[in-house]
């Protein structure tokens, strides 16, 4: 799967068809970004993007590394396009960070009589936490397990299906997409992944969600298991290095199994996940566990969104936005994370995150997180305490 020539051809067809469609009297709006909608069909074309600016005060203690020097950064600068013509939908978006530009979602989805097929660059379907858009997360960073186990975007093809209560998806993937505008792989790794979810809404208005996913991944040159303690401006905690030539041995492949559960009842929500990844190649086939439990409450009475067709959290839209003379929406949240790195001789990682979110508008918010983390290895201890603030806009 060195390149997706078919996807590139369809992208070209879409690019030549969309301008013609826009000239057929489509209606323009700012919602909140530029958008054009067909007056007679569900076809549309829009620009999409998001920008996150973070400020942090990091109190770092480690015998392995000095305290980080940066205290502010542009965490995300995404910009791209999205559109639909008939049964074909396009998403093409890049992160335009000056020092680290990279593709994010670049894919085509074709709607079938039952389900849909997607080709391009997109995430393997693992973890509700990872599948939920960062625009709709209640914390500045995702749970430990998503980064430690390397749940990421890859070039691939997948099938998605949903009914009133269930979703199912499965896909086959090659390597990660190169940091350019070509649908080409950066390495020779490959993966197969799948996810199944169930949800229901009770008569009392409570939404329940359960899910499970798996991933089988073949590496090209091994892998590393590492993560920052829920703060991107902090350093990495433990690194279990299973790349070529390292003392721990080279990882040839891995198998990941993950479980997820969530509940939404009025302004209250709770969410938990557990995952285990086993490596093949290093002596003893080491296995690693990680999980988290989180909960939140929206003080102004709104309800956190849920998208049953994909089994993910939606956003929070304030009942009284600042632009309408209101106070926006206010949310408090907490999360506890745990990771067992014992099979690499690195002990455990524990973090506690406390958050306050102010949803100024539907597409703008201010986030504050306090994160206390500890890596307790057999021969040393690392700690990190971070107070961080994010200014976020997205459309």
PDB file of N, CA, C and O in Angstrom, residues 128-142 201 205-208 261-273 292-308 312-319 329-335 357 359 365 367:
ATOM      1  N   UNK A 128     -12.912   5.046  22.627  1.00  0.00           N
ATOM      2  CA  UNK A 128     -13.836   6.172  22.551  1.00  0.00           C
ATOM      3  C   UNK A 128     -13.112   7.489  22.803  1.00  0.00           C
ATOM      4  O   UNK A 128     -13.417   8.512  22.193  1.00  0.00           O
ATOM      5  N   UNK A 129     -12.130   7.462  23.709  1.00  0.00           N
ATOM      6  CA  UNK A 129     -11.350   8.649  24.018  1.00  0.00           C
ATOM      7  C   UNK A 129     -10.637   9.172  22.779  1.00  0.00           C
ATOM      8  O   UNK A 129     -10.616  10.376  22.519  1.00  0.00           O
ATOM      9  N   UNK A 130     -10.054   8.266  22.002  1.00  0.00           N
ATOM     10  CA  UNK A 130      -9.314   8.682  20.811  1.00  0.00           C
ATOM     11  C   UNK A 130     -10.252   9.064  19.669  1.00  0.00           C
ATOM     12  O   UNK A 130      -9.963   9.983  18.895  1.00  0.00           O
ATOM     13  N   UNK A 131     -11.379   8.396  19.555  1.00  0.00           N
ATOM     14  CA  UNK A 131     -12.304   8.686  18.452  1.00  0.00           C
ATOM     15  C   UNK A 131     -13.044  10.003  18.650  1.00  0.00           C
ATOM     16  O   UNK A 131     -13.482  10.635  17.683  1.00  0.00           O
ATOM     17  N   UNK A 132     -13.225  10.432  19.896  1.00  0.00           N
ATOM     18  CA  UNK A 132     -13.881  11.712  20.157  1.00  0.00           C
ATOM     19  C   UNK A 132     -12.973  12.859  19.715  1.00  0.00           C
ATOM     20  O   UNK A 132     -11.796  12.894  20.029  1.00  0.00           O
ATOM     21  N   UNK A 133     -13.531  13.805  18.981  1.00  0.00           N
ATOM     22  CA  UNK A 133     -12.758  14.937  18.488  1.00  0.00           C
ATOM     23  C   UNK A 133     -12.170  15.737  19.648  1.00  0.00           C
ATOM     24  O   UNK A 133     -12.803  15.900  20.698  1.00  0.00           O
ATOM     25  N   UNK A 134     -10.969  16.273  19.454  1.00  0.00           N
ATOM     26  CA  UNK A 134     -10.367  17.127  20.480  1.00  0.00           C
ATOM     27  C   UNK A 134     -11.208  18.381  20.721  1.00  0.00           C
ATOM     28  O   UNK A 134     -11.128  18.990  21.788  1.00  0.00           O
ATOM     29  N   UNK A 135     -12.037  18.771  19.747  1.00  0.00           N
ATOM     30  CA  UNK A 135     -12.942  19.897  19.945  1.00  0.00           C
ATOM     31  C   UNK A 135     -13.957  19.612  21.042  1.00  0.00           C
ATOM     32  O   UNK A 135     -14.500  20.539  21.656  1.00  0.00           O
ATOM     33  N   UNK A 136     -14.218  18.321  21.298  1.00  0.00           N
ATOM     34  CA  UNK A 136     -15.268  17.925  22.240  1.00  0.00           C
ATOM     35  C   UNK A 136     -14.735  17.247  23.490  1.00  0.00           C
ATOM     36  O   UNK A 136     -15.522  16.742  24.296  1.00  0.00           O
ATOM     37  N   UNK A 137     -13.418  17.187  23.669  1.00  0.00           N
ATOM     38  CA  UNK A 137     -12.843  16.610  24.879  1.00  0.00           C
ATOM     39  C   UNK A 137     -13.042  17.536  26.064  1.00  0.00           C
ATOM     40  O   UNK A 137     -13.057  18.759  25.903  1.00  0.00           O
ATOM     41  N   UNK A 138     -13.158  16.966  27.247  1.00  0.00           N
ATOM     42  CA  UNK A 138     -13.316  17.778  28.453  1.00  0.00           C
ATOM     43  C   UNK A 138     -11.988  18.068  29.141  1.00  0.00           C
ATOM     44  O   UNK A 138     -11.958  18.762  30.157  1.00  0.00           O
ATOM     45  N   UNK A 139     -10.876  17.521  28.601  1.00  0.00           N
ATOM     46  CA  UNK A 139      -9.544  17.773  29.127  1.00  0.00           C
ATOM     47  C   UNK A 139      -8.633  18.209  27.986  1.00  0.00           C
ATOM     48  O   UNK A 139      -8.893  17.912  26.814  1.00  0.00           O
ATOM     49  N   UNK A 140      -7.550  18.885  28.329  1.00  0.00           N
ATOM     50  CA  UNK A 140      -6.643  19.384  27.308  1.00  0.00           C
ATOM     51  C   UNK A 140      -5.902  18.258  26.592  1.00  0.00           C
ATOM     52  O   UNK A 140      -5.532  18.407  25.429  1.00  0.00           O
ATOM     53  N   UNK A 141      -5.656  17.153  27.272  1.00  0.00           N
ATOM     54  CA  UNK A 141      -4.982  16.016  26.662  1.00  0.00           C
ATOM     55  C   UNK A 141      -5.807  14.753  26.885  1.00  0.00           C
ATOM     56  O   UNK A 141      -6.571  14.657  27.847  1.00  0.00           O
ATOM     57  N   UNK A 142      -5.638  13.788  26.004  1.00  0.00           N
ATOM     58  CA  UNK A 142      -6.354  12.525  26.122  1.00  0.00           C
ATOM     59  C   UNK A 142      -5.763  11.656  27.230  1.00  0.00           C
ATOM     60  O   UNK A 142      -4.689  11.932  27.760  1.00  0.00           O
ATOM     61  N   UNK A 201     -30.765   4.741  25.285  1.00  0.00           N
ATOM     62  CA  UNK A 201     -31.239   5.858  26.088  1.00  0.00           C
ATOM     63  C   UNK A 201     -32.469   5.412  26.866  1.00  0.00           C
ATOM     64  O   UNK A 201     -33.447   4.940  26.282  1.00  0.00           O
ATOM     65  N   UNK A 205     -33.985   9.514  30.295  1.00  0.00           N
ATOM     66  CA  UNK A 205     -33.090  10.391  29.558  1.00  0.00           C
ATOM     67  C   UNK A 205     -31.616  10.127  29.781  1.00  0.00           C
ATOM     68  O   UNK A 205     -30.776  10.976  29.464  1.00  0.00           O
ATOM     69  N   UNK A 206     -31.287   8.947  30.306  1.00  0.00           N
ATOM     70  CA  UNK A 206     -29.885   8.575  30.544  1.00  0.00           C
ATOM     71  C   UNK A 206     -29.342   7.821  29.333  1.00  0.00           C
ATOM     72  O   UNK A 206     -29.977   6.873  28.862  1.00  0.00           O
ATOM     73  N   UNK A 207     -28.190   8.225  28.827  1.00  0.00           N
ATOM     74  CA  UNK A 207     -27.521   7.537  27.725  1.00  0.00           C
ATOM     75  C   UNK A 207     -26.436   6.630  28.281  1.00  0.00           C
ATOM     76  O   UNK A 207     -25.581   7.071  29.056  1.00  0.00           O
ATOM     77  N   UNK A 208     -26.475   5.360  27.900  1.00  0.00           N
ATOM     78  CA  UNK A 208     -25.475   4.376  28.303  1.00  0.00           C
ATOM     79  C   UNK A 208     -24.691   3.937  27.076  1.00  0.00           C
ATOM     80  O   UNK A 208     -25.279   3.716  26.001  1.00  0.00           O
ATOM     81  N   UNK A 261     -16.622   2.378  28.507  1.00  0.00           N
ATOM     82  CA  UNK A 261     -17.981   2.547  29.019  1.00  0.00           C
ATOM     83  C   UNK A 261     -18.200   4.015  29.339  1.00  0.00           C
ATOM     84  O   UNK A 261     -17.267   4.720  29.748  1.00  0.00           O
ATOM     85  N   UNK A 262     -19.433   4.464  29.144  1.00  0.00           N
ATOM     86  CA  UNK A 262     -19.751   5.869  29.427  1.00  0.00           C
ATOM     87  C   UNK A 262     -21.224   5.990  29.776  1.00  0.00           C
ATOM     88  O   UNK A 262     -22.063   5.161  29.395  1.00  0.00           O
ATOM     89  N   UNK A 263     -21.550   7.055  30.521  1.00  0.00           N
ATOM     90  CA  UNK A 263     -22.934   7.367  30.882  1.00  0.00           C
ATOM     91  C   UNK A 263     -23.106   8.883  30.849  1.00  0.00           C
ATOM     92  O   UNK A 263     -22.200   9.636  31.236  1.00  0.00           O
ATOM     93  N   UNK A 264     -24.246   9.318  30.341  1.00  0.00           N
ATOM     94  CA  UNK A 264     -24.615  10.736  30.342  1.00  0.00           C
ATOM     95  C   UNK A 264     -26.024  10.838  30.927  1.00  0.00           C
ATOM     96  O   UNK A 264     -26.954  10.184  30.446  1.00  0.00           O
ATOM     97  N   UNK A 265     -26.159  11.641  31.965  1.00  0.00           N
ATOM     98  CA  UNK A 265     -27.467  11.852  32.574  1.00  0.00           C
ATOM     99  C   UNK A 265     -27.603  13.333  32.913  1.00  0.00           C
ATOM    100  O   UNK A 265     -26.977  13.814  33.881  1.00  0.00           O
ATOM    101  N   UNK A 266     -28.348  14.049  32.112  1.00  0.00           N
ATOM    102  CA  UNK A 266     -28.482  15.480  32.318  1.00  0.00           C
ATOM    103  C   UNK A 266     -27.127  16.158  32.242  1.00  0.00           C
ATOM    104  O   UNK A 266     -26.347  15.918  31.311  1.00  0.00           O
ATOM    105  N   UNK A 267     -26.774  16.977  33.215  1.00  0.00           N
ATOM    106  CA  UNK A 267     -25.483  17.669  33.190  1.00  0.00           C
ATOM    107  C   UNK A 267     -24.305  16.813  33.656  1.00  0.00           C
ATOM    108  O   UNK A 267     -23.165  17.262  33.600  1.00  0.00           O
ATOM    109  N   UNK A 268     -24.583  15.567  34.093  1.00  0.00           N
ATOM    110  CA  UNK A 268     -23.529  14.682  34.599  1.00  0.00           C
ATOM    111  C   UNK A 268     -23.100  13.705  33.519  1.00  0.00           C
ATOM    112  O   UNK A 268     -23.921  13.191  32.760  1.00  0.00           O
ATOM    113  N   UNK A 269     -21.801  13.415  33.477  1.00  0.00           N
ATOM    114  CA  UNK A 269     -21.289  12.364  32.599  1.00  0.00           C
ATOM    115  C   UNK A 269     -20.133  11.637  33.292  1.00  0.00           C
ATOM    116  O   UNK A 269     -19.463  12.196  34.156  1.00  0.00           O
ATOM    117  N   UNK A 270     -19.908  10.400  32.892  1.00  0.00           N
ATOM    118  CA  UNK A 270     -18.777   9.612  33.389  1.00  0.00           C
ATOM    119  C   UNK A 270     -18.277   8.726  32.260  1.00  0.00           C
ATOM    120  O   UNK A 270     -19.046   8.315  31.378  1.00  0.00           O
ATOM    121  N   UNK A 271     -16.984   8.423  32.308  1.00  0.00           N
ATOM    122  CA  UNK A 271     -16.359   7.699  31.194  1.00  0.00           C
ATOM    123  C   UNK A 271     -15.150   6.941  31.725  1.00  0.00           C
ATOM    124  O   UNK A 271     -14.356   7.492  32.496  1.00  0.00           O
ATOM    125  N   UNK A 272     -15.008   5.677  31.331  1.00  0.00           N
ATOM    126  CA  UNK A 272     -13.857   4.890  31.743  1.00  0.00           C
ATOM    127  C   UNK A 272     -13.397   3.968  30.635  1.00  0.00           C
ATOM    128  O   UNK A 272     -14.214   3.513  29.813  1.00  0.00           O
ATOM    129  N   UNK A 273     -12.091   3.673  30.608  1.00  0.00           N
ATOM    130  CA  UNK A 273     -11.537   2.759  29.616  1.00  0.00           C
ATOM    131  C   UNK A 273     -10.391   1.958  30.227  1.00  0.00           C
ATOM    132  O   UNK A 273      -9.731   2.414  31.170  1.00  0.00           O
ATOM    133  N   UNK A 292      -8.258   4.516  32.660  1.00  0.00           N
ATOM    134  CA  UNK A 292      -8.617   5.763  33.324  1.00  0.00           C
ATOM    135  C   UNK A 292     -10.097   5.746  33.678  1.00  0.00           C
ATOM    136  O   UNK A 292     -10.898   5.000  33.100  1.00  0.00           O
ATOM    137  N   UNK A 293     -10.435   6.597  34.622  1.00  0.00           N
ATOM    138  CA  UNK A 293     -11.828   6.858  34.982  1.00  0.00           C
ATOM    139  C   UNK A 293     -11.993   8.365  35.076  1.00  0.00           C
ATOM    140  O   UNK A 293     -11.175   9.047  35.704  1.00  0.00           O
ATOM    141  N   UNK A 294     -13.026   8.893  34.446  1.00  0.00           N
ATOM    142  CA  UNK A 294     -13.244  10.338  34.438  1.00  0.00           C
ATOM    143  C   UNK A 294     -14.724  10.633  34.627  1.00  0.00           C
ATOM    144  O   UNK A 294     -15.592   9.800  34.350  1.00  0.00           O
ATOM    145  N   UNK A 295     -14.999  11.848  35.110  1.00  0.00           N
ATOM    146  CA  UNK A 295     -16.382  12.284  35.285  1.00  0.00           C
ATOM    147  C   UNK A 295     -16.424  13.801  35.222  1.00  0.00           C
ATOM    148  O   UNK A 295     -15.420  14.483  35.401  1.00  0.00           O
ATOM    149  N   UNK A 296     -17.615  14.321  34.944  1.00  0.00           N
ATOM    150  CA  UNK A 296     -17.771  15.760  34.850  1.00  0.00           C
ATOM    151  C   UNK A 296     -19.189  16.196  35.135  1.00  0.00           C
ATOM    152  O   UNK A 296     -20.127  15.377  35.107  1.00  0.00           O
ATOM    153  N   UNK A 297     -19.337  17.476  35.403  1.00  0.00           N
ATOM    154  CA  UNK A 297     -20.663  18.034  35.687  1.00  0.00           C
ATOM    155  C   UNK A 297     -20.711  19.439  35.092  1.00  0.00           C
ATOM    156  O   UNK A 297     -19.786  20.252  35.290  1.00  0.00           O
ATOM    157  N   UNK A 298     -21.780  19.731  34.350  1.00  0.00           N
ATOM    158  CA  UNK A 298     -21.951  21.029  33.708  1.00  0.00           C
ATOM    159  C   UNK A 298     -22.798  21.901  34.633  1.00  0.00           C
ATOM    160  O   UNK A 298     -23.997  21.685  34.801  1.00  0.00           O
ATOM    161  N   UNK A 299     -22.157  22.871  35.246  1.00  0.00           N
ATOM    162  CA  UNK A 299     -22.783  23.663  36.299  1.00  0.00           C
ATOM    163  C   UNK A 299     -23.962  24.483  35.797  1.00  0.00           C
ATOM    164  O   UNK A 299     -24.873  24.813  36.576  1.00  0.00           O
ATOM    165  N   UNK A 300     -23.955  24.824  34.502  1.00  0.00           N
ATOM    166  CA  UNK A 300     -25.017  25.664  33.949  1.00  0.00           C
ATOM    167  C   UNK A 300     -26.165  24.854  33.354  1.00  0.00           C
ATOM    168  O   UNK A 300     -27.074  25.428  32.752  1.00  0.00           O
ATOM    169  N   UNK A 301     -26.133  23.531  33.507  1.00  0.00           N
ATOM    170  CA  UNK A 301     -27.289  22.705  33.175  1.00  0.00           C
ATOM    171  C   UNK A 301     -27.300  22.064  31.808  1.00  0.00           C
ATOM    172  O   UNK A 301     -28.193  21.238  31.519  1.00  0.00           O
ATOM    173  N   UNK A 302     -26.365  22.389  30.920  1.00  0.00           N
ATOM    174  CA  UNK A 302     -26.342  21.761  29.599  1.00  0.00           C
ATOM    175  C   UNK A 302     -26.001  20.280  29.707  1.00  0.00           C
ATOM    176  O   UNK A 302     -25.521  19.806  30.734  1.00  0.00           O
ATOM    177  N   UNK A 303     -26.215  19.544  28.628  1.00  0.00           N
ATOM    178  CA  UNK A 303     -25.904  18.122  28.567  1.00  0.00           C
ATOM    179  C   UNK A 303     -24.809  17.876  27.548  1.00  0.00           C
ATOM    180  O   UNK A 303     -24.845  18.437  26.442  1.00  0.00           O
ATOM    181  N   UNK A 304     -23.851  17.068  27.907  1.00  0.00           N
ATOM    182  CA  UNK A 304     -22.786  16.722  26.961  1.00  0.00           C
ATOM    183  C   UNK A 304     -23.361  15.907  25.811  1.00  0.00           C
ATOM    184  O   UNK A 304     -24.159  14.991  26.009  1.00  0.00           O
ATOM    185  N   UNK A 305     -22.946  16.238  24.593  1.00  0.00           N
ATOM    186  CA  UNK A 305     -23.481  15.560  23.422  1.00  0.00           C
ATOM    187  C   UNK A 305     -22.977  14.135  23.287  1.00  0.00           C
ATOM    188  O   UNK A 305     -21.951  13.745  23.852  1.00  0.00           O
ATOM    189  N   UNK A 306     -23.724  13.331  22.538  1.00  0.00           N
ATOM    190  CA  UNK A 306     -23.333  11.959  22.226  1.00  0.00           C
ATOM    191  C   UNK A 306     -23.794  11.641  20.803  1.00  0.00           C
ATOM    192  O   UNK A 306     -24.925  11.964  20.430  1.00  0.00           O
ATOM    193  N   UNK A 307     -22.917  11.036  20.009  1.00  0.00           N
ATOM    194  CA  UNK A 307     -23.221  10.678  18.626  1.00  0.00           C
ATOM    195  C   UNK A 307     -23.308   9.165  18.512  1.00  0.00           C
ATOM    196  O   UNK A 307     -22.296   8.474  18.426  1.00  0.00           O
ATOM    197  N   UNK A 308     -24.530   8.668  18.525  1.00  0.00           N
ATOM    198  CA  UNK A 308     -24.724   7.228  18.498  1.00  0.00           C
ATOM    199  C   UNK A 308     -24.281   6.576  17.209  1.00  0.00           C
ATOM    200  O   UNK A 308     -23.906   5.406  17.196  1.00  0.00           O
ATOM    201  N   UNK A 312     -19.327   8.144  19.939  1.00  0.00           N
ATOM    202  CA  UNK A 312     -18.360   9.080  20.498  1.00  0.00           C
ATOM    203  C   UNK A 312     -19.104  10.198  21.224  1.00  0.00           C
ATOM    204  O   UNK A 312     -20.297  10.413  21.025  1.00  0.00           O
ATOM    205  N   UNK A 313     -18.380  10.936  22.069  1.00  0.00           N
ATOM    206  CA  UNK A 313     -18.943  12.120  22.693  1.00  0.00           C
ATOM    207  C   UNK A 313     -19.056  13.245  21.671  1.00  0.00           C
ATOM    208  O   UNK A 313     -18.196  13.411  20.798  1.00  0.00           O
ATOM    209  N   UNK A 314     -20.123  14.029  21.798  1.00  0.00           N
ATOM    210  CA  UNK A 314     -20.246  15.268  21.064  1.00  0.00           C
ATOM    211  C   UNK A 314     -19.807  16.424  21.935  1.00  0.00           C
ATOM    212  O   UNK A 314     -19.192  16.240  22.988  1.00  0.00           O
ATOM    213  N   UNK A 315     -20.122  17.628  21.500  1.00  0.00           N
ATOM    214  CA  UNK A 315     -19.694  18.800  22.230  1.00  0.00           C
ATOM    215  C   UNK A 315     -20.736  19.322  23.194  1.00  0.00           C
ATOM    216  O   UNK A 315     -21.787  18.715  23.403  1.00  0.00           O
ATOM    217  N   UNK A 316     -20.430  20.452  23.796  1.00  0.00           N
ATOM    218  CA  UNK A 316     -21.341  21.148  24.704  1.00  0.00           C
ATOM    219  C   UNK A 316     -21.627  22.513  24.108  1.00  0.00           C
ATOM    220  O   UNK A 316     -20.708  23.305  23.861  1.00  0.00           O
ATOM    221  N   UNK A 317     -22.880  22.776  23.838  1.00  0.00           N
ATOM    222  CA  UNK A 317     -23.285  24.059  23.260  1.00  0.00           C
ATOM    223  C   UNK A 317     -23.980  24.871  24.351  1.00  0.00           C
ATOM    224  O   UNK A 317     -25.000  24.434  24.911  1.00  0.00           O
ATOM    225  N   UNK A 318     -23.451  26.046  24.694  1.00  0.00           N
ATOM    226  CA  UNK A 318     -24.036  26.815  25.800  1.00  0.00           C
ATOM    227  C   UNK A 318     -25.449  27.279  25.489  1.00  0.00           C
ATOM    228  O   UNK A 318     -25.749  27.710  24.370  1.00  0.00           O
ATOM    229  N   UNK A 319     -26.332  27.171  26.487  1.00  0.00           N
ATOM    230  CA  UNK A 319     -27.704  27.674  26.327  1.00  0.00           C
ATOM    231  C   UNK A 319     -27.729  29.191  26.214  1.00  0.00           C
ATOM    232  O   UNK A 319     -28.639  29.759  25.598  1.00  0.00           O
ATOM    233  N   UNK A 329     -21.365  28.373  29.055  1.00  0.00           N
ATOM    234  CA  UNK A 329     -21.543  27.152  29.841  1.00  0.00           C
ATOM    235  C   UNK A 329     -20.270  26.877  30.639  1.00  0.00           C
ATOM    236  O   UNK A 329     -19.156  27.123  30.162  1.00  0.00           O
ATOM    237  N   UNK A 330     -20.444  26.352  31.874  1.00  0.00           N
ATOM    238  CA  UNK A 330     -19.316  26.052  32.756  1.00  0.00           C
ATOM    239  C   UNK A 330     -19.347  24.570  33.133  1.00  0.00           C
ATOM    240  O   UNK A 330     -20.386  24.040  33.530  1.00  0.00           O
ATOM    241  N   UNK A 331     -18.186  23.933  33.018  1.00  0.00           N
ATOM    242  CA  UNK A 331     -18.065  22.501  33.302  1.00  0.00           C
ATOM    243  C   UNK A 331     -16.881  22.266  34.236  1.00  0.00           C
ATOM    244  O   UNK A 331     -15.823  22.880  34.089  1.00  0.00           O
ATOM    245  N   UNK A 332     -17.058  21.353  35.197  1.00  0.00           N
ATOM    246  CA  UNK A 332     -15.957  20.869  36.019  1.00  0.00           C
ATOM    247  C   UNK A 332     -15.764  19.380  35.722  1.00  0.00           C
ATOM    248  O   UNK A 332     -16.728  18.660  35.418  1.00  0.00           O
ATOM    249  N   UNK A 333     -14.511  18.905  35.774  1.00  0.00           N
ATOM    250  CA  UNK A 333     -14.227  17.522  35.411  1.00  0.00           C
ATOM    251  C   UNK A 333     -12.992  17.030  36.151  1.00  0.00           C
ATOM    252  O   UNK A 333     -12.131  17.822  36.562  1.00  0.00           O
ATOM    253  N   UNK A 334     -12.894  15.711  36.294  1.00  0.00           N
ATOM    254  CA  UNK A 334     -11.742  15.086  36.941  1.00  0.00           C
ATOM    255  C   UNK A 334     -11.463  13.745  36.270  1.00  0.00           C
ATOM    256  O   UNK A 334     -12.395  13.060  35.807  1.00  0.00           O
ATOM    257  N   UNK A 335     -10.183  13.390  36.214  1.00  0.00           N
ATOM    258  CA  UNK A 335      -9.805  12.103  35.617  1.00  0.00           C
ATOM    259  C   UNK A 335      -8.602  11.527  36.353  1.00  0.00           C
ATOM    260  O   UNK A 335      -7.645  12.242  36.676  1.00  0.00           O
ATOM    261  N   UNK A 357     -13.842  24.170  32.498  1.00  0.00           N
ATOM    262  CA  UNK A 357     -14.022  24.617  31.122  1.00  0.00           C
ATOM    263  C   UNK A 357     -15.112  25.679  31.041  1.00  0.00           C
ATOM    264  O   UNK A 357     -16.194  25.512  31.610  1.00  0.00           O
ATOM    265  N   UNK A 359     -17.283  27.399  28.188  1.00  0.00           N
ATOM    266  CA  UNK A 359     -17.719  27.380  26.795  1.00  0.00           C
ATOM    267  C   UNK A 359     -18.325  28.745  26.481  1.00  0.00           C
ATOM    268  O   UNK A 359     -19.508  28.998  26.728  1.00  0.00           O
ATOM    269  N   UNK A 365     -13.870  28.177  23.512  1.00  0.00           N
ATOM    270  CA  UNK A 365     -13.870  27.923  24.955  1.00  0.00           C
ATOM    271  C   UNK A 365     -12.503  28.206  25.555  1.00  0.00           C
ATOM    272  O   UNK A 365     -11.494  28.294  24.844  1.00  0.00           O
ATOM    273  N   UNK A 367     -10.024  26.593  28.620  1.00  0.00           N
ATOM    274  CA  UNK A 367      -9.850  25.395  29.432  1.00  0.00           C
ATOM    275  C   UNK A 367      -8.734  25.616  30.448  1.00  0.00           C
ATOM    276  O   UNK A 367      -7.692  26.189  30.106  1.00  0.00           O
TER     277      UNK A 367
END
